[in-house]
XYZ file of C-alpha atoms in Angstrom:
610
model
C -266.792 -74.824 -168.427
C -265.971 -77.504 -170.935
C -266.223 -80.182 -168.256
C -269.616 -78.860 -167.201
C -270.777 -78.980 -170.812
C -269.558 -82.577 -171.161
C -271.376 -83.634 -167.996
C -274.547 -81.910 -169.192
C -274.298 -83.655 -172.555
C -273.894 -87.033 -170.897
C -276.971 -86.373 -168.750
C -278.889 -85.351 -171.858
C -278.060 -88.661 -173.522
C -279.460 -90.555 -170.540
C -282.656 -88.483 -170.540
C -283.212 -89.214 -174.230
C -283.014 -92.937 -173.531
C -285.456 -92.587 -170.609
C -288.127 -90.824 -172.679
C -289.827 -94.095 -173.617
C -290.572 -94.738 -169.919
C -292.632 -91.540 -169.584
C -296.418 -91.896 -169.582
C -298.255 -89.371 -171.717
C -302.067 -89.345 -171.744
C -302.350 -88.535 -175.454
C -299.668 -90.889 -176.744
C -299.766 -91.132 -180.535
C -296.891 -91.862 -182.903
C -294.437 -92.329 -180.031
C -292.680 -95.276 -181.696
C -291.060 -93.037 -184.310
C -290.139 -90.434 -181.697
C -288.558 -93.012 -179.376
C -286.481 -94.632 -182.115
C -285.364 -91.220 -183.329
C -284.403 -90.125 -179.831
C -282.393 -93.315 -179.348
C -280.354 -92.484 -182.416
C -279.954 -88.910 -181.186
C -278.545 -90.327 -177.973
C -275.753 -91.981 -179.929
C -275.081 -88.765 -181.826
C -274.841 -86.825 -178.564
C -272.323 -89.300 -177.187
C -270.138 -88.831 -180.249
C -270.426 -85.035 -180.060
C -269.483 -85.012 -176.381
C -265.752 -84.685 -177.124
C -266.237 -81.578 -179.355
C -268.400 -79.345 -177.141
C -267.354 -75.787 -176.535
C -269.220 -72.730 -175.560
C -272.348 -72.674 -177.687
C -274.469 -70.736 -175.218
C -275.998 -68.264 -177.663
C -276.759 -70.791 -180.398
C -278.111 -73.335 -177.910
C -280.265 -70.655 -176.325
C -281.783 -69.749 -179.702
C -282.240 -73.244 -181.174
C -282.803 -75.457 -178.138
C -283.793 -73.643 -174.967
C -286.214 -71.163 -176.529
C -288.581 -73.754 -178.173
C -288.781 -75.693 -174.916
C -289.603 -72.535 -172.973
C -292.230 -71.586 -175.527
C -293.775 -75.029 -175.293
C -293.867 -74.830 -171.525
C -294.943 -71.223 -171.148
C -297.282 -70.949 -174.121
C -298.732 -74.336 -175.084
C -298.998 -75.938 -171.654
C -300.273 -72.710 -170.091
C -302.929 -72.437 -172.792
C -304.169 -75.975 -172.106
C -304.236 -75.302 -168.358
C -306.208 -72.086 -168.866
C -308.746 -73.799 -171.145
C -309.120 -76.558 -168.552
C -309.947 -73.995 -165.892
C -312.468 -72.291 -168.200
C -314.085 -75.654 -168.897
C -314.328 -76.305 -165.159
C -315.992 -72.923 -164.591
C -318.467 -73.581 -167.418
C -319.254 -77.016 -165.949
C -319.897 -75.513 -162.517
C -322.148 -72.868 -164.071
C -324.048 -75.588 -165.921
C -324.474 -77.591 -162.704
C -325.795 -74.483 -160.934
C -328.342 -73.817 -163.703
C -329.385 -77.482 -163.735
C -329.931 -77.328 -159.984
C -332.266 -74.348 -160.485
C -334.060 -76.225 -163.283
C -334.474 -79.341 -161.139
C -336.091 -77.261 -158.400
C -338.877 -76.036 -160.700
C -342.204 -76.944 -159.032
C -344.538 -79.361 -160.714
C -347.839 -78.297 -159.219
C -347.557 -74.504 -159.444
C -345.690 -73.813 -162.648
C -344.586 -70.269 -163.358
C -344.188 -70.007 -167.112
C -342.065 -66.863 -166.908
C -339.731 -68.381 -164.326
C -339.621 -71.651 -166.238
C -338.744 -69.824 -169.490
C -335.942 -67.906 -167.785
C -334.524 -71.014 -166.155
C -334.731 -73.040 -169.381
C -332.984 -70.228 -171.270
C -330.309 -70.097 -168.571
C -329.759 -73.868 -168.841
C -329.497 -73.635 -172.635
C -326.959 -70.792 -172.443
C -324.936 -72.639 -169.801
C -324.898 -75.789 -171.910
C -323.842 -73.865 -175.004
C -321.067 -72.187 -173.041
C -319.950 -75.531 -171.589
C -320.069 -77.115 -175.045
C -317.963 -74.323 -176.562
C -315.376 -74.405 -173.747
C -315.165 -78.211 -173.942
C -314.595 -78.078 -177.705
C -311.824 -75.505 -177.287
C -310.255 -77.564 -174.503
C -310.391 -80.805 -176.490
C -308.989 -79.112 -179.595
C -306.101 -77.730 -177.544
C -305.417 -81.207 -176.183
C -305.441 -82.672 -179.677
C -303.055 -79.975 -180.900
C -300.835 -80.540 -177.867
C -300.051 -84.094 -178.901
C -298.506 -82.743 -182.112
C -296.775 -79.773 -180.502
C -295.156 -81.825 -177.760
C -293.654 -84.110 -180.412
C -292.252 -81.063 -182.212
C -291.069 -79.603 -178.900
C -288.872 -82.652 -178.383
C -287.682 -82.976 -181.961
C -287.060 -79.372 -183.037
C -284.626 -78.450 -180.212
C -282.603 -81.565 -180.816
C -282.506 -80.861 -184.537
C -281.192 -77.344 -183.928
C -278.730 -78.627 -181.388
C -277.292 -81.256 -183.717
C -277.147 -78.914 -186.724
C -275.457 -76.236 -184.619
C -272.816 -78.663 -183.443
C -272.030 -79.864 -186.977
C -271.963 -76.377 -188.493
C -269.916 -74.926 -185.646
C -267.107 -77.451 -185.679
C -265.124 -78.028 -188.827
C -264.113 -81.374 -187.489
C -267.707 -82.446 -187.482
C -267.552 -83.044 -191.223
C -264.699 -85.473 -190.716
C -266.343 -87.270 -187.792
C -269.879 -87.699 -189.191
C -270.673 -89.564 -192.343
C -273.302 -88.933 -194.978
C -275.546 -91.333 -193.080
C -275.887 -88.785 -190.291
C -276.703 -86.014 -192.759
C -279.436 -88.100 -194.339
C -280.772 -88.972 -190.897
C -280.998 -85.316 -189.904
C -282.682 -84.552 -193.190
C -285.267 -87.282 -192.600
C -285.913 -85.912 -189.091
C -286.476 -82.454 -190.540
C -288.895 -83.882 -193.087
C -290.712 -85.752 -190.310
C -291.125 -82.553 -188.272
C -292.524 -80.756 -191.325
C -294.891 -83.685 -191.942
C -296.139 -83.525 -188.364
C -296.672 -79.785 -188.740
C -298.752 -80.374 -191.886
C -300.813 -82.991 -190.019
C -301.351 -80.472 -187.224
C -302.552 -77.836 -189.700
C -304.916 -80.299 -191.369
C -306.222 -81.478 -187.984
C -306.763 -77.883 -186.857
C -308.777 -77.128 -190.017
C -310.863 -80.275 -189.577
C -311.532 -79.459 -185.914
C -312.519 -75.916 -186.855
C -315.064 -77.220 -189.377
C -316.364 -79.745 -186.837
C -316.847 -76.975 -184.292
C -318.860 -74.947 -186.760
C -321.062 -77.931 -187.633
C -321.630 -78.844 -183.983
C -322.421 -75.273 -182.949
C -324.878 -74.770 -185.813
C -327.388 -77.327 -184.491
C -330.902 -76.422 -183.380
C -331.308 -74.787 -179.972
C -333.594 -77.663 -178.913
C -330.482 -79.836 -178.504
C -329.494 -77.730 -175.496
C -333.036 -77.354 -174.114
C -333.931 -79.941 -171.429
C -337.101 -81.963 -171.939
C -337.669 -80.419 -175.370
C -339.759 -83.404 -176.600
C -342.001 -83.716 -173.525
C -345.203 -84.084 -175.583
C -344.170 -87.095 -177.680
C -340.743 -88.452 -176.693
C -339.334 -91.470 -178.498
C -338.889 -94.089 -175.755
C -336.924 -97.324 -176.058
C -338.565 -99.830 -173.700
C -336.201 -102.720 -174.562
C -333.054 -101.350 -172.905
C -330.935 -103.749 -170.848
C -328.322 -101.128 -169.981
C -328.554 -97.390 -169.378
C -326.231 -94.524 -168.461
C -326.664 -90.828 -167.756
C -326.912 -88.125 -165.122
C -329.550 -88.388 -162.371
C -330.309 -86.486 -159.171
C -329.825 -88.668 -156.071
C -331.864 -87.881 -152.950
C -329.850 -87.958 -149.711
C -331.194 -87.478 -146.200
C -329.143 -84.976 -144.208
C -331.342 -84.969 -141.098
C -334.696 -86.052 -139.768
C -336.644 -83.898 -142.237
C -333.989 -82.313 -144.464
C -332.706 -83.739 -147.734
C -330.263 -82.807 -150.476
C -330.159 -83.730 -154.162
C -326.801 -84.517 -155.773
C -326.396 -84.677 -159.562
C -324.249 -87.753 -160.292
C -323.433 -89.979 -163.249
C -325.177 -93.379 -163.076
C -324.736 -96.438 -165.282
C -325.785 -100.081 -165.200
C -323.270 -102.912 -165.248
C -324.826 -106.360 -165.442
C -327.348 -106.497 -162.610
C -325.839 -103.582 -160.671
C -326.543 -99.857 -160.636
C -323.242 -97.974 -160.465
C -322.516 -94.358 -159.559
C -319.425 -92.350 -160.507
C -318.951 -88.904 -158.905
C -317.140 -86.184 -160.806
C -313.386 -86.614 -160.662
C -313.534 -90.310 -159.731
C -311.576 -92.738 -161.908
C -314.172 -95.534 -161.566
C -317.752 -96.081 -160.467
C -318.969 -97.759 -157.295
C -321.903 -100.068 -156.570
C -324.950 -98.233 -155.266
C -327.819 -100.756 -155.744
C -328.250 -104.429 -156.708
C -331.057 -104.512 -159.297
C -331.734 -108.282 -159.389
C -335.382 -109.014 -158.442
C -335.925 -105.404 -157.359
C -338.892 -103.238 -158.326
C -339.080 -99.642 -159.525
C -341.996 -97.245 -159.413
C -342.772 -93.583 -159.986
C -343.057 -91.519 -156.808
C -344.065 -87.984 -155.814
C -341.115 -86.515 -153.955
C -340.742 -82.949 -152.675
C -342.803 -81.502 -155.556
C -340.156 -82.569 -158.091
C -340.846 -83.970 -161.529
C -339.709 -87.304 -162.988
C -338.873 -88.999 -159.664
C -338.768 -92.783 -159.218
C -337.812 -95.132 -156.401
C -336.053 -98.520 -156.462
C -337.342 -101.063 -153.933
C -335.298 -104.082 -152.798
C -336.647 -107.663 -153.239
C -337.528 -107.719 -149.524
C -339.854 -104.737 -149.923
C -337.539 -102.217 -148.258
C -337.495 -98.807 -150.016
C -334.165 -98.151 -151.692
C -332.833 -95.031 -153.358
C -334.902 -92.191 -154.869
C -333.728 -90.687 -158.161
C -334.840 -87.835 -160.417
C -334.413 -87.855 -164.196
C -333.850 -84.800 -166.354
C -336.661 -85.368 -168.841
C -339.702 -87.522 -169.434
C -337.811 -89.625 -171.993
C -334.950 -90.330 -169.554
C -337.439 -90.943 -166.737
C -339.400 -93.633 -168.607
C -336.326 -95.260 -170.189
C -334.629 -95.591 -166.784
C -337.747 -97.248 -165.333
C -338.016 -99.649 -168.305
C -334.297 -100.485 -168.197
C -334.347 -101.228 -164.443
C -337.472 -103.368 -164.881
C -335.756 -105.371 -167.641
C -332.560 -105.785 -165.604
C -334.491 -106.879 -162.491
C -335.810 -109.829 -164.515
C -332.155 -110.902 -165.086
C -332.549 -110.697 -168.857
C -328.879 -109.754 -169.123
C -327.927 -113.341 -168.170
C -329.546 -114.827 -171.301
C -327.697 -115.577 -174.528
C -329.538 -112.884 -176.484
C -330.783 -110.313 -173.946
C -331.958 -107.795 -176.559
C -334.261 -110.350 -178.190
C -335.617 -111.485 -174.815
C -336.350 -107.879 -173.792
C -338.195 -107.262 -177.065
C -340.188 -110.468 -176.614
C -341.207 -109.628 -173.041
C -342.319 -106.151 -174.080
C -344.179 -107.480 -177.154
C -347.404 -107.594 -175.163
C -347.879 -103.858 -175.452
C -347.665 -103.989 -179.248
C -350.276 -106.763 -179.392
C -352.953 -104.810 -177.547
C -355.042 -104.485 -180.717
C -354.499 -108.026 -182.025
C -356.787 -111.002 -181.371
C -355.852 -113.563 -178.748
C -354.802 -116.113 -181.374
C -351.752 -113.961 -182.252
C -350.644 -113.686 -178.643
C -348.713 -116.898 -179.019
C -349.561 -120.572 -178.723
C -350.110 -121.471 -175.088
C -348.336 -124.520 -173.667
C -350.276 -127.557 -172.613
C -348.771 -127.639 -169.124
C -351.278 -126.924 -166.334
C -351.176 -126.936 -162.541
C -351.932 -130.301 -160.842
C -355.374 -129.263 -159.662
C -356.216 -127.814 -163.059
C -355.249 -131.079 -164.766
C -357.486 -133.098 -162.452
C -360.362 -130.687 -162.905
C -360.103 -130.655 -166.705
C -359.701 -134.427 -166.825
C -362.925 -134.885 -164.808
C -364.796 -132.460 -167.027
C -363.573 -134.122 -170.217
C -364.485 -137.578 -168.936
C -368.140 -136.495 -168.497
C -368.399 -134.943 -171.954
C -368.360 -136.329 -175.471
C -366.395 -134.083 -177.768
C -367.665 -134.494 -181.341
C -365.069 -132.218 -182.916
C -361.591 -131.007 -182.094
C -361.783 -128.214 -179.496
C -360.636 -124.734 -180.452
C -359.621 -121.743 -178.363
C -362.482 -119.394 -177.496
C -362.614 -115.928 -178.974
C -361.393 -113.066 -176.794
C -364.877 -111.482 -176.792
C -366.280 -114.714 -175.287
C -363.858 -114.414 -172.386
C -363.793 -110.667 -171.698
C -366.289 -108.101 -172.928
C -364.755 -105.435 -175.205
C -364.105 -102.174 -173.386
C -364.082 -103.758 -169.932
C -362.470 -101.286 -167.498
C -359.267 -102.295 -165.725
C -358.600 -101.534 -162.063
C -354.867 -100.982 -161.437
C -355.026 -100.627 -157.629
C -357.389 -103.147 -156.058
C -355.574 -103.087 -152.739
C -356.633 -100.584 -150.072
C -353.973 -98.549 -148.246
C -353.484 -99.458 -144.613
C -355.145 -96.243 -143.331
C -358.281 -96.820 -145.379
C -358.463 -100.397 -144.164
C -358.301 -99.285 -140.532
C -360.985 -96.644 -141.170
C -363.295 -99.306 -142.537
C -362.799 -101.416 -139.418
C -363.534 -98.622 -136.942
C -367.224 -99.431 -136.831
C -368.982 -101.387 -134.131
C -366.326 -104.111 -134.167
C -362.916 -103.743 -132.600
C -359.736 -104.845 -134.395
C -356.319 -105.584 -133.013
C -353.361 -103.208 -133.585
C -352.250 -105.137 -136.688
C -355.530 -104.599 -138.516
C -356.508 -108.285 -138.394
C -359.787 -109.460 -136.973
C -359.762 -112.200 -134.374
C -361.629 -114.531 -136.742
C -359.031 -114.161 -139.510
C -356.239 -114.710 -137.018
C -357.890 -117.810 -135.614
C -358.561 -119.097 -139.145
C -354.881 -118.674 -139.972
C -353.833 -120.522 -136.838
C -356.297 -123.364 -137.553
C -355.180 -123.693 -141.175
C -352.826 -126.616 -141.848
C -351.392 -124.806 -144.904
C -349.596 -121.473 -144.720
C -347.323 -120.238 -147.486
C -346.313 -116.649 -148.178
C -345.050 -115.069 -151.430
C -343.968 -111.536 -152.397
C -346.250 -110.269 -155.180
C -347.067 -106.978 -156.897
C -350.624 -106.266 -158.021
C -350.847 -105.411 -161.736
C -354.573 -105.185 -162.417
C -358.070 -106.656 -162.124
C -360.954 -106.796 -164.583
C -364.345 -108.441 -164.934
C -364.533 -111.582 -167.096
C -367.423 -113.434 -168.730
C -366.209 -117.010 -168.293
C -364.139 -119.152 -165.947
C -364.322 -122.435 -167.890
C -360.742 -122.242 -169.174
C -357.474 -120.669 -168.119
C -357.385 -118.881 -171.496
C -359.359 -116.134 -169.755
C -356.360 -115.586 -167.432
C -353.933 -115.327 -170.375
C -356.240 -112.825 -172.111
C -356.548 -110.780 -168.899
C -352.739 -110.765 -168.552
C -352.407 -109.527 -172.116
C -354.927 -106.712 -171.706
C -353.603 -105.574 -168.290
C -349.969 -105.457 -169.428
C -350.938 -103.755 -172.686
C -352.971 -101.109 -170.865
C -350.109 -100.428 -168.440
C -347.652 -100.008 -171.311
C -349.969 -97.793 -173.373
C -350.859 -95.484 -170.467
C -347.294 -95.472 -169.010
C -348.408 -96.909 -165.645
C -345.313 -98.199 -163.858
C -346.379 -97.959 -160.218
C -347.325 -101.250 -158.534
C -348.454 -102.170 -155.027
C -346.283 -104.775 -153.320
C -347.945 -107.220 -150.902
C -347.382 -110.540 -149.227
C -349.724 -113.205 -150.598
C -350.613 -115.674 -147.814
C -351.981 -118.954 -149.205
C -353.873 -121.033 -146.638
C -356.270 -123.947 -146.878
C -359.183 -121.508 -146.522
C -358.295 -118.269 -148.276
C -355.832 -116.104 -150.184
C -354.857 -113.021 -148.157
C -352.968 -109.918 -149.335
C -350.971 -108.462 -146.431
C -349.243 -105.080 -146.198
C -345.501 -105.876 -145.827
C -344.894 -102.864 -143.551
C -347.860 -102.923 -141.149
C -348.944 -106.594 -141.538
C -352.493 -105.313 -142.163
C -354.658 -107.633 -144.248
C -355.593 -105.591 -147.279
C -358.085 -107.984 -148.866
C -359.093 -111.657 -148.684
C -360.264 -114.119 -151.350
C -362.014 -117.282 -150.187
C -360.187 -120.253 -151.661
C -363.474 -121.906 -152.552
C -364.362 -118.922 -154.756
C -361.132 -119.259 -156.815
C -362.238 -121.160 -159.919
C -359.208 -120.778 -162.234
C -355.520 -120.062 -161.623
C -352.486 -120.251 -163.915
C -349.000 -118.859 -164.510
C -347.838 -117.315 -167.771
C -345.838 -119.740 -169.927
C -343.311 -117.183 -171.223
C -342.951 -114.839 -168.263
C -342.774 -117.271 -165.342
C -343.271 -114.509 -162.788
C -346.814 -113.637 -163.931
C -349.643 -115.313 -161.987
C -353.397 -114.827 -162.228
C -356.574 -116.305 -160.786
C -360.330 -115.923 -161.377
C -362.670 -115.335 -158.428
C -366.438 -116.047 -158.621
C -368.516 -114.203 -156.007
C -372.255 -113.821 -155.399
C -373.578 -110.265 -155.435
C -376.172 -109.024 -152.884
C -378.971 -109.377 -155.477
C -378.095 -113.023 -156.041
C -376.217 -112.538 -159.308
C -372.775 -114.043 -159.740
C -369.800 -112.011 -160.971
C -366.339 -113.124 -162.016
C -363.113 -111.147 -161.999
C -359.522 -111.960 -162.995
C -356.694 -110.692 -160.764
C -353.178 -110.449 -162.213
C -349.972 -110.315 -160.131
C -346.214 -110.321 -160.651
C -344.275 -112.483 -158.203
C -340.634 -112.560 -157.107
C -340.742 -116.342 -157.470
C -342.071 -118.603 -160.221
C -345.820 -118.474 -160.645
C -346.022 -122.272 -160.785
C -345.049 -122.421 -157.098
C -347.994 -120.191 -156.185
C -350.266 -122.327 -158.375
C -349.008 -125.427 -156.599
C -349.795 -123.907 -153.188
C -353.331 -122.937 -154.333
C -353.819 -126.398 -155.801
C -352.762 -128.020 -152.534
C -355.130 -125.745 -150.612
C -358.039 -126.872 -152.795
C -357.044 -130.514 -152.311
C -357.065 -129.962 -148.549
C -360.582 -128.485 -148.764
C -361.792 -131.582 -150.616
C -359.895 -133.923 -148.299
C -361.361 -132.316 -145.153
C -364.750 -133.706 -146.152
C -363.345 -137.211 -145.685
C -361.135 -137.765 -142.585
C -359.445 -140.779 -144.154
C -358.530 -138.831 -147.297
C -357.170 -135.980 -145.166
C -355.035 -138.354 -143.127
C -353.690 -139.975 -146.289
C -352.879 -136.548 -147.787
C -351.033 -135.467 -144.639
C -349.013 -138.674 -144.639
C -347.910 -138.056 -148.234
C -346.616 -134.518 -147.548
C -343.841 -133.293 -145.190
C -345.143 -131.406 -142.136
C -343.668 -128.814 -139.795
C -343.395 -129.343 -136.038
C -346.814 -127.760 -135.453
C -348.526 -130.073 -137.962
C -348.693 -127.742 -140.963
C -347.737 -128.508 -144.550
C -344.111 -127.775 -145.351
C -343.651 -126.312 -148.861
C -340.626 -125.110 -150.859
C -338.227 -126.137 -148.113
C -335.282 -126.147 -150.441
C -335.847 -122.593 -151.695
C -334.047 -119.571 -150.348
C -335.457 -116.143 -149.714
C -334.038 -115.030 -153.051
C -336.682 -117.128 -154.803
C -339.381 -114.929 -153.287
C -340.806 -117.356 -150.718
C -340.841 -115.880 -147.209
C -340.354 -118.361 -144.375
C -343.083 -118.685 -141.795
C -340.759 -117.601 -138.978
C -340.077 -114.312 -140.734
C -343.776 -113.540 -141.066
C -344.350 -114.183 -137.352
C -341.416 -111.969 -136.465
C -342.750 -109.047 -138.498
C -346.182 -109.401 -136.886
C -344.655 -109.241 -133.428
């Protein structure tokens, strides 16, 4: 028996030394415990030669606290964890019922019951989580006591039991044991103080207004931050499970740089679900659910469909993804850049002079045109910018969807004239083939409005300001994506899915065109047309492009130069000699740009038409 006790004591000494290698999730104050246990290891080695049967005393002072810690404290934490899991599952079930509430046919009684159920589930989950977290916090103190108190009783029992212990151990050991006892009492006092503080915190947290637990409580006037460059929270993800069936999974989403990440419950890290660079996001109607939006890839392919919990989350997610798609996060001060880009909405009621000083840089064709005009005029005084009312009449309505859907376009062409399966007339197709300039860009239509003047590109800047301000004020996020085909005869907007020509602008009728100086992706042009009664009307069309607007301006400028050069064969031949041409004799533009810049190669357009 004595030999068995000696072997057990030796093994105990080794285990005390190995404690520092154990990983504990709530490690706090382990340095003192480890150093103390190291010293206890030496004490145990010295006591190894004096061990006799101490079964009863060891059972009372050493084994019992460990059993209590294992059977009481650890079991309590495990039980609270299970209760928290049940509350979380109940909350997920109630949120699923809330997410399925119809938008068109609202049942106030059903909605009230579901909202009350969600609030109760959240309160229950909150209470169980607080109890679970408090138990975890208390466990980090109790597990330190559970290791120290048994060893203290063991050492004191050995010294008191053996008379020879007084001769073997010095006063240094007594003082050490006294300091350990004081440390255990200090930890116990910290635990009591922490428990009181956590109890007060629970009372404060549980005494908040019920609106904290109610989803979408501020639906009438939510406070929305439109300058976010990162966002995190729970969303419902739409998954197709068959040809016509879908499921919605509630997952945790967060942005990381230019990526949208998703982390399922129980996962240790998130995974990439969507690259947000140069993508677009728009609100969609999906399965009669509220607050749904869809992310579209830069190539125009529909991406994932998500559903937010509330109107505030819904609009902030859309704004954050829009800001990230512009790659603002790569700048030195992304917050300031986001605020500057969204400043347009705040300046909706300010005159054009406060919109910012415009740069003097113009497109090549614009410079030539302005230079010719200035050479024929004598300017007596320094020119000043026109007033906004001279450019656009106050109260002019804005059209946010100038482009016709493909079905409407086909209906319009079902008259006495036959069209081909792609919605293009034979004349437009022949004009495209005869054109020596063809360049395609991915654009999104933002708005169109009537203007009073086309003498200066200031009218385009003012139209950009009013269109963007109106979209921000009225929370209009949806845009129509098209392919803008620039030829030497016209500007055509083509449906990227069906290759149907949605609308056409004659290049000769385009009198002004310019790109925004701050937001390089904004492009606009003014079109002058003659009405049936002989009156002329002018309208400004504003677009957002995946590439720089200056490239589109350059293509339009070259198209106008070709129109002028076609009047003189020698000038046309000289122009063609100065520009690189493709194998079929057409102008070759932006050869060094990749598809990521937004320009779509000619071969790709032909492939989609086939």
